[in-house]
C-alpha cells in the first residue's frame, strides 16, 4: 500500500504546488461545486445514510447535509475577509514597515474521518481545507460502507481528483497514508486511534487536529423542570442512535 499512497500524496502535492486551489476564485468555485454535490446527490446521500445507519431522510438532512451546506455558505460569505492581511501592532524598529498576519494554506491535508456522521464529519473538514486553499486527501470510514462507496464514486465528479482524491480501505490503507509526509492531519475519532495518529504525525513533525470522542455528562439541579429536562436528555441521547459525543 505504501507505494500507492506515496503516489497519491505526490500527485496531490503537485496539484497544490501548481496553485490549483490558491486563489479566491478557485476556492469559491470548489466550495460551490461541493454544495452542488450535496444538492444533486441528495437522494443518493439519503439512501447511503439509511443503508449504513438507518437514518431517516429528515435526520439525514438536519444532522448531516444541511449542516454542511450551512458551513459552505459561511465560508463563501467570509472567505474574502479570511484571506485579507490583518494588520497588527508593531514595535519602533518596524516603524517604516507594514506588519500583519496573513493566513496561508498548509498544502496537502489528510482527512481521517469517522463512521457515526459519515457525510457531515467528512465534508466539514474538507470545506475548511478548501476555504484555506489546501488540497486534501479524503479518507472516509470503511465502517460506513455505503457512504464510503458514494463518496468514492461521486465526489470526484464535482471536485477534481488530482486535488481531492478519495481513498477507501481499512487499517492497512490508513496506516500506509500515515507513513507519508503530508502537511496537516485532521482526525476525528476515538482516543486510542488518536494516539496512533499523533505518533505518526510526530515522525515528520506534522501539525494536526485531533477531534476525539468523549463523554457528555449532564448535571440537573433542583431548579430544573424534570419533565422538560428528561425529554431533552432522552431526545438528544437517542439522536443518531446515541452515536454522538
Coordinates of N, CA and C in Angstrom, one line a residue:
X1 N 0.8 -1.2 0.0 CA 0.0 0.0 0.0 C 0.9 1.3 0.0
X2 N 2.1 1.2 0.5 CA 2.9 2.4 0.7 C 3.2 3.0 -0.7
X3 N 3.5 2.2 -1.7 CA 3.8 2.8 -3.0 C 2.6 3.5 -3.6
X4 N 1.4 2.9 -3.4 CA 0.2 3.6 -3.9 C -0.1 4.9 -3.2
X5 N 0.0 4.8 -1.9 CA -0.3 6.0 -1.1 C 0.7 7.1 -1.3
X6 N 2.0 6.7 -1.5 CA 3.0 7.7 -1.9 C 2.7 8.4 -3.2
X7 N 2.2 7.6 -4.2 CA 1.8 8.2 -5.5 C 0.7 9.2 -5.3
X8 N -0.3 8.8 -4.5 CA -1.5 9.7 -4.3 C -1.0 11.1 -3.6
X9 N -0.1 11.0 -2.6 CA 0.3 12.2 -1.9 C 1.2 13.0 -2.9
X10 N 2.0 12.3 -3.7 CA 2.9 13.1 -4.6 C 2.0 13.8 -5.7
X11 N 1.0 13.1 -6.2 CA 0.2 13.8 -7.2 C -0.6 14.9 -6.6
X12 N -1.1 14.8 -5.4 CA -1.9 15.8 -4.7 C -1.0 17.0 -4.4
X13 N 0.2 16.8 -4.0 CA 1.2 17.9 -3.7 C 1.5 18.6 -5.0
X14 N 1.6 17.9 -6.1 CA 1.9 18.6 -7.4 C 0.8 19.5 -7.8
X15 N -0.4 19.1 -7.5 CA -1.6 20.0 -7.8 C -1.6 21.2 -6.9
X16 N -1.2 21.0 -5.6 CA -1.1 22.2 -4.7 C 0.0 23.1 -5.2
X17 N 1.2 22.6 -5.5 CA 2.3 23.5 -6.0 C 1.9 24.2 -7.3
X18 N 1.0 23.6 -8.1 CA 0.6 24.2 -9.3 C -0.4 25.3 -9.1
X19 N -0.8 25.5 -7.8 CA -1.7 26.6 -7.5 C -3.1 26.4 -7.8
X20 N -3.6 25.2 -7.8 CA -4.9 24.9 -8.3 C -6.0 25.2 -7.3
X21 N -5.6 25.5 -6.1 CA -6.6 25.8 -5.0 C -6.2 27.1 -4.3
X22 N -5.3 27.9 -4.9 CA -4.8 29.0 -4.1 C -5.6 30.3 -4.2
X23 N -6.2 30.6 -5.3 CA -6.8 31.9 -5.5 C -8.2 31.9 -4.8
X24 N -8.7 33.1 -4.6 CA -10.0 33.3 -4.1 C -11.1 32.7 -5.0
X25 N -10.9 32.9 -6.3 CA -11.9 32.4 -7.3 C -11.9 30.9 -7.3
X26 N -10.7 30.3 -7.2 CA -10.7 28.8 -7.2 C -11.3 28.2 -6.0
X27 N -11.1 28.8 -4.9 CA -11.7 28.3 -3.6 C -13.2 28.4 -3.7
X28 N -13.7 29.6 -4.1 CA -15.1 29.7 -4.2 C -15.7 28.7 -5.2
X29 N -15.1 28.5 -6.3 CA -15.6 27.6 -7.3 C -15.7 26.2 -6.7
X30 N -14.7 25.7 -6.0 CA -14.7 24.4 -5.4 C -15.8 24.3 -4.3
X31 N -15.9 25.3 -3.5 CA -17.0 25.3 -2.5 C -18.4 25.2 -3.1
X32 N -18.6 25.9 -4.2 CA -19.9 25.9 -4.9 C -20.1 24.5 -5.6
X33 N -19.0 23.9 -6.0 CA -19.1 22.5 -6.6 C -19.5 21.5 -5.5
X34 N -18.9 21.7 -4.3 CA -19.3 20.8 -3.2 C -20.7 21.0 -2.8
X35 N -21.2 22.2 -2.8 CA -22.6 22.5 -2.5 C -23.5 21.8 -3.5
X36 N -23.1 21.9 -4.8 CA -23.8 21.2 -5.8 C -23.9 19.7 -5.6
X37 N -22.8 19.1 -5.2 CA -22.8 17.7 -4.9 C -23.8 17.4 -3.8
X38 N -23.9 18.2 -2.8 CA -24.9 17.9 -1.7 C -26.3 18.1 -2.3
X39 N -26.6 19.0 -3.2 CA -27.9 19.2 -3.7 C -28.3 18.1 -4.7
X40 N -27.4 17.8 -5.7 CA -27.7 16.9 -6.8 C -27.6 15.5 -6.4
X41 N -26.9 15.2 -5.4 CA -26.7 13.8 -4.9 C -27.6 13.5 -3.6
X42 N -28.5 14.4 -3.3 CA -29.2 14.3 -2.1 C -29.9 13.0 -1.9
X43 N -30.6 12.5 -2.9 CA -31.3 11.2 -2.8 C -30.3 10.1 -2.5
X44 N -29.2 10.1 -3.3 CA -28.2 9.1 -3.1 C -27.6 9.1 -1.7
X45 N -27.4 10.4 -1.2 CA -26.8 10.5 0.2 C -27.8 10.0 1.2
X46 N -29.1 10.3 1.0 CA -30.1 9.8 2.0 C -30.1 8.3 2.0
X47 N -30.0 7.7 0.8 CA -30.1 6.2 0.7 C -28.8 5.6 1.4
X48 N -27.7 6.2 1.1 CA -26.5 5.7 1.7 C -26.5 5.8 3.3
X49 N -27.0 6.9 3.8 CA -27.1 7.1 5.2 C -28.1 6.2 5.8
X50 N -29.1 5.9 5.1 CA -30.1 4.9 5.6 C -29.5 3.5 5.6
X51 N -28.8 3.1 4.5 CA -28.2 1.8 4.5 C -27.2 1.6 5.6
X52 N -26.4 2.6 5.9 CA -25.3 2.5 6.9 C -25.8 2.6 8.3
X53 N -26.7 3.6 8.5 CA -27.1 3.9 9.9 C -28.6 4.0 10.1
X54 N -29.4 3.6 9.1 CA -30.9 3.7 9.1 C -31.3 5.1 9.5
X55 N -30.7 6.1 9.0 CA -31.1 7.5 9.3 C -32.3 7.8 8.3
X56 N -33.3 8.4 8.9 CA -34.4 8.8 8.1 C -34.0 10.0 7.2
X57 N -34.7 10.3 6.1 CA -34.3 11.5 5.3 C -34.3 12.8 6.2
X58 N -35.2 12.9 7.1 CA -35.3 14.1 7.9 C -34.1 14.2 8.8
X59 N -33.7 13.1 9.4 CA -32.5 13.2 10.3 C -31.2 13.4 9.5
X60 N -31.2 12.7 8.3 CA -30.0 12.9 7.4 C -29.9 14.4 7.0
X61 N -31.0 15.0 6.7 CA -31.0 16.4 6.3 C -30.5 17.3 7.4
X62 N -31.2 17.1 8.6 CA -30.9 18.0 9.7 C -29.5 17.8 10.3
X63 N -29.1 16.6 10.5 CA -27.9 16.3 11.2 C -26.6 16.1 10.3
X64 N -26.8 16.1 9.0 CA -25.7 16.0 8.1 C -25.6 17.0 7.0
X65 N -26.6 16.9 6.0 CA -26.5 17.6 4.8 C -26.7 19.1 5.0
X66 N -27.7 19.5 5.8 CA -28.0 20.9 6.0 C -26.8 21.6 6.7
X67 N -26.2 20.9 7.6 CA -25.1 21.5 8.4 C -23.9 21.8 7.4
X68 N -23.7 20.8 6.5 CA -22.6 21.0 5.5 C -22.9 22.2 4.6
X69 N -24.1 22.3 4.2 CA -24.4 23.4 3.3 C -24.4 24.8 4.0
X70 N -24.7 24.8 5.3 CA -24.6 26.0 6.1 C -23.1 26.4 6.2
X71 N -22.3 25.4 6.4 CA -20.8 25.7 6.6 C -20.3 26.2 5.3
X72 N -20.7 25.7 4.2 CA -20.2 26.2 2.9 C -20.7 27.7 2.7
X73 N -21.9 27.9 3.0 CA -22.4 29.3 2.9 C -21.6 30.3 3.8
X74 N -21.3 29.8 5.0 CA -20.5 30.6 5.9 C -19.1 30.9 5.3
X75 N -18.5 29.9 4.8 CA -17.2 30.1 4.2 C -17.2 31.0 3.0
X76 N -18.2 30.9 2.1 CA -18.3 31.7 0.9 C -18.5 33.2 1.4
X77 N -19.3 33.4 2.4 CA -19.7 34.7 2.9 C -18.4 35.4 3.5
X78 N -17.6 34.6 4.1 CA -16.5 35.3 4.9 C -15.1 35.1 4.2
X79 N -15.0 34.3 3.1 CA -13.7 33.9 2.6 C -12.8 35.1 2.3
X80 N -13.3 36.2 1.7 CA -12.5 37.3 1.3 C -11.9 37.9 2.5
X81 N -12.6 38.1 3.6 CA -12.0 38.7 4.8 C -11.0 37.8 5.5
X82 N -11.3 36.4 5.4 CA -10.3 35.5 6.0 C -9.0 35.5 5.3
X83 N -9.0 35.9 4.0 CA -7.8 35.9 3.2 C -7.0 37.2 3.3
X84 N -7.6 38.2 3.8 CA -7.0 39.5 3.9 C -5.9 39.6 4.9
X85 N -4.9 40.5 4.6 CA -3.9 40.8 5.6 C -4.4 41.5 6.8
X86 N -4.2 40.9 8.0 CA -4.7 41.5 9.2 C -3.5 42.3 9.9
X87 N -3.6 43.6 9.9 CA -2.6 44.4 10.5 C -2.5 44.2 12.0
X88 N -1.3 44.2 12.5 CA -1.0 44.0 13.9 C -0.2 45.1 14.5
X89 N -0.2 45.4 15.8 CA 0.6 46.4 16.4 C 2.1 46.1 16.1
X90 N 2.9 47.2 16.0 CA 4.4 47.0 15.7 C 5.2 47.8 16.6
X91 N 6.4 47.3 16.8 CA 7.4 48.0 17.7 C 8.1 49.1 16.9
X92 N 8.9 49.9 17.6 CA 9.5 51.0 17.0 C 10.5 50.6 15.8
X93 N 11.1 49.4 15.9 CA 12.1 49.1 14.9 C 11.4 48.7 13.6
X94 N 10.0 48.6 13.6 CA 9.3 48.3 12.4 C 8.5 49.5 11.9
X95 N 8.9 50.7 12.4 CA 8.1 51.9 12.1 C 7.8 52.1 10.6
X96 N 8.8 51.8 9.8 CA 8.6 52.1 8.4 C 8.0 50.9 7.6
X97 N 7.7 49.9 8.4 CA 7.2 48.6 7.7 C 5.7 48.5 7.9
X98 N 5.0 47.7 7.0 CA 3.7 47.3 7.3 C 3.7 45.9 7.9
X99 N 3.2 45.7 9.1 CA 3.3 44.5 9.8 C 1.9 43.9 9.9
X100 N 1.8 42.6 9.5 CA 0.5 42.0 9.6 C 0.6 40.5 9.5
X101 N -0.5 39.8 9.7 CA -0.6 38.4 9.6 C -1.6 38.0 8.5
X102 N -1.1 37.1 7.6 CA -2.0 36.7 6.5 C -2.0 35.1 6.5
X103 N -3.2 34.6 6.6 CA -3.3 33.1 6.6 C -2.8 32.5 5.3
X104 N -2.0 31.4 5.4 CA -1.5 30.8 4.2 C -1.9 29.3 4.3
X105 N -2.2 28.6 3.2 CA -2.5 27.2 3.2 C -1.3 26.3 3.6
X106 N -1.6 25.2 4.2 CA -0.5 24.3 4.6 C 0.0 23.5 3.4
X107 N -0.9 23.1 2.6 CA -0.5 22.3 1.4 C -1.4 21.1 1.2
X108 N -0.9 19.9 1.5 CA -1.7 18.7 1.4 C -2.2 18.3 2.8
X109 N -3.5 18.2 2.9 CA -4.2 17.9 4.2 C -4.7 16.5 4.1
X110 N -4.5 15.7 5.1 CA -5.0 14.3 5.2 C -6.2 14.4 6.2
X111 N -7.4 14.0 5.7 CA -8.6 14.0 6.5 C -9.0 12.5 6.8
X112 N -8.9 12.1 8.0 CA -9.3 10.8 8.5 C -10.6 10.9 9.2
X113 N -11.6 10.3 8.6 CA -13.0 10.6 9.0 C -13.7 9.4 9.7
X114 N -14.7 9.7 10.6 CA -15.3 8.6 11.3 C -16.6 8.1 10.6
X115 N -17.2 7.1 11.3 CA -18.4 6.5 10.7 C -19.7 7.0 11.2
X116 N -19.7 7.6 12.4 CA -21.0 7.9 13.0 C -21.8 9.1 12.4
X117 N -21.1 10.0 11.8 CA -21.7 11.0 10.9 C -20.8 11.0 9.6
X118 N -21.0 10.0 8.8 CA -20.1 9.8 7.7 C -20.0 10.8 6.6
X119 N -21.1 11.6 6.5 CA -21.0 12.7 5.5 C -20.6 14.0 6.2
X120 N -21.3 14.3 7.2 CA -21.0 15.6 7.9 C -19.6 15.7 8.4
X121 N -19.1 14.6 9.1 CA -17.7 14.7 9.6 C -16.6 14.4 8.6
X122 N -17.0 14.1 7.4 CA -16.1 14.0 6.3 C -16.0 15.3 5.5
X123 N -17.2 15.9 5.2 CA -17.2 17.1 4.4 C -16.9 18.4 5.2
X124 N -17.2 18.4 6.4 CA -16.9 19.7 7.2 C -15.4 20.0 7.2
X125 N -14.5 19.1 7.6 CA -13.1 19.4 7.5 C -12.7 19.7 6.0
X126 N -13.3 19.0 5.1 CA -13.0 19.3 3.7 C -13.3 20.7 3.3
X127 N -14.5 21.2 3.8 CA -14.9 22.6 3.5 C -13.8 23.6 4.0
X128 N -13.4 23.3 5.3 CA -12.3 24.2 5.9 C -11.0 24.1 5.1
X129 N -10.7 22.9 4.6 CA -9.4 22.7 3.9 C -9.5 23.5 2.6
X130 N -10.6 23.4 1.9 CA -10.8 24.1 0.6 C -10.8 25.7 0.9
X131 N -11.5 26.1 1.9 CA -11.5 27.5 2.1 C -10.2 28.1 2.5
X132 N -9.3 27.3 3.1 CA -8.0 27.7 3.5 C -7.0 27.6 2.3
X133 N -7.4 27.0 1.2 CA -6.6 26.9 0.0 C -5.7 25.7 -0.1
X134 N -6.1 24.6 0.6 CA -5.4 23.4 0.6 C -5.9 22.4 -0.4
X135 N -5.1 21.5 -0.8 CA -5.6 20.2 -1.4 C -5.8 19.2 -0.2
X136 N -6.6 18.2 -0.5 CA -6.9 17.3 0.6 C -7.1 15.9 0.2
X137 N -6.6 15.0 0.9 CA -6.8 13.5 0.7 C -7.9 13.1 1.7
X138 N -9.0 12.6 1.1 CA -10.2 12.3 1.9 C -10.2 10.8 2.2
X139 N -10.1 10.4 3.4 CA -10.2 9.0 3.8 C -11.5 8.8 4.6
X140 N -12.6 8.4 4.0 CA -13.8 8.1 4.7 C -13.7 6.8 5.5
X141 N -14.6 6.7 6.5 CA -14.6 5.5 7.3 C -15.0 4.3 6.5
X142 N -14.3 3.2 6.6 CA -14.7 1.9 5.9 C -15.8 1.2 6.6
X143 N -16.2 1.7 7.8 CA -17.3 1.1 8.5 C -18.6 1.5 7.9
X144 N -18.7 2.7 7.5 CA -19.9 3.2 6.8 C -19.8 2.9 5.3
X145 N -20.0 1.7 4.9 CA -19.7 1.2 3.6 C -20.4 1.9 2.5
X146 N -21.7 2.1 2.6 CA -22.4 2.8 1.5 C -22.0 4.2 1.3
X147 N -21.7 4.9 2.4 CA -21.3 6.3 2.3 C -19.9 6.4 1.7
X148 N -19.0 5.5 2.1 CA -17.7 5.4 1.6 C -17.7 5.2 0.1
X149 N -18.5 4.3 -0.4 CA -18.7 4.0 -1.8 C -19.2 5.2 -2.6
X150 N -20.2 5.9 -2.0 CA -20.8 7.0 -2.7 C -19.8 8.2 -2.8
X151 N -19.0 8.4 -1.7 CA -18.0 9.5 -1.8 C -16.9 9.1 -2.8
X152 N -16.6 7.9 -2.9 CA -15.5 7.4 -3.8 C -16.0 7.6 -5.2
X153 N -17.2 7.2 -5.5 CA -17.7 7.2 -6.9 C -18.3 8.5 -7.4
X154 N -18.7 9.4 -6.5 CA -19.5 10.6 -6.9 C -18.8 11.9 -6.6
X155 N -18.0 11.9 -5.5 CA -17.4 13.2 -5.1 C -16.5 13.8 -6.2
X156 N -15.7 13.0 -6.8 CA -14.8 13.5 -7.8 C -15.4 13.8 -9.2
X157 N -16.8 13.6 -9.3 CA -17.5 14.2 -10.4 C -17.7 15.7 -10.2
X158 N -17.5 16.1 -9.0 CA -17.7 17.6 -8.7 C -16.3 18.3 -8.3
X159 N -15.5 17.5 -7.6 CA -14.2 18.1 -7.3 C -13.1 17.3 -8.0
X160 N -12.0 18.0 -8.5 CA -11.0 17.3 -9.3 C -10.2 16.3 -8.4
X161 N -10.1 15.1 -9.0 CA -9.4 14.0 -8.2 C -7.9 14.3 -7.9
X162 N -7.3 15.1 -8.8 CA -5.9 15.4 -8.6 C -5.7 16.4 -7.4
X163 N -6.8 17.0 -7.0 CA -6.7 17.9 -5.8 C -7.3 17.3 -4.6
X164 N -8.4 16.5 -4.8 CA -9.1 16.0 -3.7 C -9.4 14.5 -3.9
X165 N -8.4 13.7 -3.9 CA -8.6 12.2 -4.0 C -9.3 11.6 -2.8
X166 N -10.2 10.6 -3.1 CA -10.9 9.9 -2.1 C -10.2 8.5 -2.0
X167 N -9.7 8.1 -0.8 CA -9.0 6.9 -0.6 C -9.9 6.0 0.3
X168 N -10.2 4.8 -0.2 CA -11.0 3.8 0.5 C -10.1 2.8 1.1
X169 N -10.6 2.1 2.1 CA -9.9 1.0 2.7 C -9.9 1.1 4.2
X170 N -9.2 0.1 4.9 CA -9.3 0.0 6.3 C -8.0 0.4 7.0
X171 N -7.6 -0.4 8.0 CA -6.4 -0.1 8.8 C -5.1 -0.1 7.9
X172 N -4.9 -1.1 7.0 CA -3.7 -1.1 6.2 C -3.5 0.2 5.4
X173 N -4.6 0.6 4.7 CA -4.5 1.8 3.9 C -4.3 3.1 4.7
X174 N -5.0 3.1 5.9 CA -4.8 4.3 6.8 C -3.4 4.3 7.3
X175 N -2.9 3.2 7.7 CA -1.5 3.1 8.2 C -0.5 3.6 7.2
X176 N -0.7 3.1 5.9 CA 0.2 3.5 4.8 C 0.1 5.0 4.6
X177 N -1.1 5.6 4.7 CA -1.2 7.0 4.5 C -0.5 7.8 5.6
X178 N -0.6 7.3 6.8 CA 0.1 8.0 7.9 C 1.6 7.9 7.8
X179 N 2.1 7.0 7.1 CA 3.6 6.9 6.9 C 4.1 7.9 5.9
X180 N 3.1 8.5 5.1 CA 3.5 9.5 4.1 C 3.7 10.9 4.8
X181 N 4.5 11.7 4.1 CA 4.7 13.1 4.6 C 3.7 14.0 4.0
X182 N 2.7 14.4 4.8 CA 1.7 15.3 4.4 C 1.9 16.6 5.2
X183 N 1.1 17.6 5.0 CA 1.4 19.0 5.6 C 0.5 19.2 6.8
X184 N -0.6 18.5 6.9 CA -1.5 18.7 8.0 C -2.4 17.4 8.1
X185 N -2.7 17.0 9.3 CA -3.6 15.9 9.5 C -4.8 16.3 10.3
X186 N -6.0 15.9 9.9 CA -7.2 16.2 10.7 C -7.9 14.9 10.9
X187 N -7.9 14.5 12.2 CA -8.5 13.2 12.6 C -9.7 13.4 13.5
X188 N -10.8 12.7 13.2 CA -11.9 12.6 14.1 C -12.2 11.2 14.4
X189 N -12.3 10.9 15.7 CA -12.5 9.5 16.1 C -12.2 9.3 17.6
X190 N -11.8 8.1 17.9 CA -11.6 7.7 19.3 C -10.2 8.1 19.8
X191 N -10.0 8.1 21.1 CA -8.7 8.5 21.7 C -7.6 7.5 21.4
X192 N -8.0 6.2 21.4 CA -7.0 5.1 21.2 C -6.3 5.3 19.8
X193 N -7.1 5.5 18.7 CA -6.6 5.8 17.4 C -5.9 7.1 17.3
X194 N -6.4 8.1 18.1 CA -5.9 9.4 18.1 C -4.4 9.4 18.5
X195 N -4.1 8.5 19.5 CA -2.7 8.4 19.9 C -1.8 7.9 18.8
X196 N -2.3 6.9 18.0 CA -1.6 6.4 16.9 C -1.3 7.5 15.8
X197 N -2.4 8.2 15.6 CA -2.3 9.3 14.6 C -1.2 10.4 15.1
X198 N -1.3 10.7 16.4 CA -0.3 11.7 16.9 C 1.1 11.2 16.8
X199 N 1.3 9.9 17.1 CA 2.7 9.3 17.0 C 3.2 9.4 15.5
X200 N 2.3 9.1 14.6 CA 2.7 9.1 13.2 C 3.0 10.6 12.8
X201 N 2.2 11.5 13.3 CA 2.4 12.9 12.9 C 3.8 13.4 13.5
X202 N 4.1 12.9 14.7 CA 5.4 13.3 15.3 C 6.6 12.9 14.5
X203 N 6.5 11.8 13.7 CA 7.6 11.3 12.9 C 8.1 12.4 12.0
X204 N 7.2 13.2 11.4 CA 7.5 14.2 10.5 C 7.3 15.6 11.0
X205 N 7.0 15.7 12.3 CA 6.6 16.9 13.0 C 5.4 17.6 12.2
X206 N 4.4 16.8 11.9 CA 3.3 17.3 11.1 C 2.3 17.9 12.0
X207 N 1.8 19.2 11.8 CA 0.8 19.7 12.6 C -0.5 19.0 12.4
X208 N -1.4 18.9 13.4 CA -2.6 18.1 13.3 C -3.7 18.7 14.2
X209 N -4.9 18.2 13.9 CA -6.0 18.5 14.8 C -6.6 17.1 15.1
X210 N -6.8 16.8 16.4 CA -7.5 15.6 16.9 C -8.8 16.0 17.5
X211 N -9.9 15.6 16.8 CA -11.2 15.8 17.3 C -11.7 14.5 17.9
X212 N -11.5 14.3 19.2 CA -11.7 13.0 19.8 C -13.0 12.9 20.5
X213 N -13.5 11.6 20.5 CA -14.8 11.4 21.1 C -14.7 11.5 22.6
X214 N -15.8 11.6 23.3 CA -15.7 11.7 24.8 C -17.1 11.6 25.3
X215 N -17.2 11.8 26.6 CA -18.5 11.7 27.3 C -19.1 13.0 27.5
X216 N -20.4 13.0 27.6 CA -21.2 14.3 27.7 C -22.0 14.3 29.0
X217 N -21.4 14.5 30.1 CA -22.1 14.5 31.4 C -23.1 15.6 31.5
X218 N -24.2 15.4 32.1 CA -25.3 16.4 32.3 C -25.6 16.5 33.8
X219 N -25.6 17.7 34.3 CA -26.0 18.0 35.7 C -27.4 18.6 35.8
X220 N -28.2 18.1 36.6 CA -29.6 18.6 36.8 C -29.7 19.0 38.2
X221 N -29.9 20.3 38.5 CA -30.1 20.7 39.9 C -31.6 20.9 40.2
X222 N -31.8 21.4 41.4 CA -33.2 21.4 41.9 C -34.1 22.5 41.2
X223 N -33.4 23.4 40.4 CA -34.2 24.4 39.7 C -34.8 23.9 38.4
X224 N -34.4 22.7 38.0 CA -34.8 22.3 36.7 C -36.3 21.7 36.7
X225 N -36.9 21.9 35.5 CA -38.2 21.3 35.3 C -37.9 19.8 34.9
X226 N -38.2 18.8 35.7 CA -37.8 17.5 35.4 C -38.4 16.9 34.2
X227 N -39.6 17.2 33.8 CA -40.2 16.7 32.6 C -39.5 17.3 31.4
X228 N -39.3 18.6 31.4 CA -38.6 19.2 30.3 C -37.1 18.6 30.2
X229 N -36.5 18.5 31.3 CA -35.1 18.1 31.3 C -35.0 16.6 30.8
X230 N -35.9 15.8 31.3 CA -35.9 14.4 30.9 C -36.2 14.2 29.4
X231 N -37.2 15.0 28.8 CA -37.5 14.9 27.4 C -36.2 15.4 26.6
X232 N -35.6 16.4 27.0 CA -34.4 16.9 26.2 C -33.3 15.9 26.3
X233 N -33.0 15.3 27.5 CA -32.0 14.4 27.6 C -32.2 13.2 26.8
X234 N -33.4 12.6 26.8 CA -33.7 11.4 26.1 C -33.7 11.7 24.6
X235 N -34.2 12.8 24.2 CA -34.2 13.2 22.8 C -32.8 13.3 22.2
X236 N -31.9 14.0 22.9 CA -30.6 14.1 22.4 C -29.8 12.8 22.6
X237 N -30.1 12.0 23.6 CA -29.4 10.7 23.8 C -29.7 9.8 22.7
X238 N -30.9 9.8 22.2 CA -31.4 8.9 21.1 C -31.0 9.5 19.7
X239 N -30.6 10.7 19.6 CA -30.2 11.2 18.3 C -29.0 10.4 17.7
X240 N -29.2 10.0 16.5 CA -28.2 9.2 15.8 C -27.9 7.9 16.5
X241 N -29.0 7.4 17.1 CA -28.9 6.1 17.9 C -27.9 6.2 19.0
X242 N -27.7 7.4 19.5 CA -26.8 7.5 20.7 C -25.4 7.7 20.3
X243 N -25.1 7.7 19.0 CA -23.7 7.8 18.5 C -23.3 9.2 18.3
X244 N -23.4 10.0 19.3 CA -23.0 11.4 19.3 C -22.2 11.7 20.6
X245 N -21.1 12.3 20.4 CA -20.3 12.6 21.6 C -20.2 14.1 21.8

